[in-house]
Amino acid sequence: MTSDHVLIDIDTMPAEDDPRNPGKLTQLLLSREETGGGVVRISYWPAGFTEKIRAMATNGHRHYHRSVNERHYVLGGDWTALYWPDPAGGPVPTRLTRHHYLENPPMALHGIDRDTGPETGTKFLVWTSGPGTDVHEPEAATESFDVEFEGEVPSEVNGKPILFNAQDVPWQPHPWQSGWLVKELSPTQENLPGVTLVNIPAGARGPVRVPSPEGLVQRWLFLVSGDLALEVRGKDGVTPAAIRENNFLAWRDHAEVTGGDRVITEGGCTAICIGHVLGDEPAQAA
């Protein structure tokens, strides 16, 4: 029987070596079956990339995805991303560090170069809307397309990557929770939930109610910092969900996340929220 929710502490979860790309470690948080094609995972890249990636990017590597949206939040380390604001021009490098948000929409040209690999390694929270963004996935043959590092760019390449440090985005008042704050990282799109940072002050109390829409797992959160005490209500009853930094929580369509009239965070917290903004969600928005 499928559980109402998934609660993972990535600090205690084993990381598995990717047999197709030795040196890269992965923690799978949500599988294709749970999300409808995409995955949610933590990816760990070593300093200087892996041997396979260095070989692939000897003279630079750039590509685009036909239909899949690829999102990243940097949890640690560094990564240098290459983009082409002018497809006919040269690449523009951007060094990403903790709290950088990176989104590669469909048809957005992006790449890497072996000479600008991670200096210290990289820890990414990664989630995709479908399969085929990883060069080692079978679907990559029909989803991801290489483009010569120099030279003409296909006319269908017209997407623009989204890249910024979330710390540079100002906080805004939460839409319905007094004293809470939000930062929109990416808006809700067709068949793609929005991405929001939510900050809850120390000593904040409930109520919290976030139901999950019907269908596959569409709502989850990752705690970037602090502590958060919630409950999952579903067919399994009421299950406490005590969350701390580097914990992941997802809930299915027959469950909802709640918090009673009690303190839900002792020291305050910041969470990456997918498809919701926490809080006491109005019934008409459920």
Short mmCIF file of C-alpha atoms in Angstrom, two decimals, residues 8-16 25-30 40-44 123-126:
data_model
loop_
_atom_site.label_atom_id
_atom_site.label_comp_id
_atom_site.label_asym_id
_atom_site.label_seq_id
_atom_site.Cartn_x
_atom_site.Cartn_y
_atom_site.Cartn_z
CA ILE A 8 13.38 11.93 3.91
CA ASP A 9 16.36 13.21 5.88
CA ILE A 10 19.05 13.50 3.20
CA ASP A 11 21.75 13.79 5.87
CA THR A 12 21.12 10.16 6.84
CA MET A 13 20.00 8.80 3.45
CA PRO A 14 22.74 6.87 1.61
CA ALA A 15 23.95 8.42 -1.65
CA GLU A 16 24.30 6.01 -4.54
CA LEU A 25 26.34 10.54 -6.45
CA THR A 26 22.55 10.66 -6.29
CA GLN A 27 19.79 10.52 -3.70
CA LEU A 28 16.43 9.83 -5.34
CA LEU A 29 13.61 11.63 -3.51
CA LEU A 30 10.70 11.06 -5.92
CA VAL A 40 13.28 14.84 -7.77
CA ARG A 41 16.79 14.12 -6.56
CA ILE A 42 19.89 15.42 -4.85
CA SER A 43 22.90 15.33 -7.19
CA TYR A 44 26.50 15.49 -5.97
CA LYS A 123 25.31 19.72 -4.26
CA PHE A 124 22.14 20.33 -6.28
CA LEU A 125 18.47 19.84 -5.53
CA VAL A 126 17.22 18.91 -9.02
#
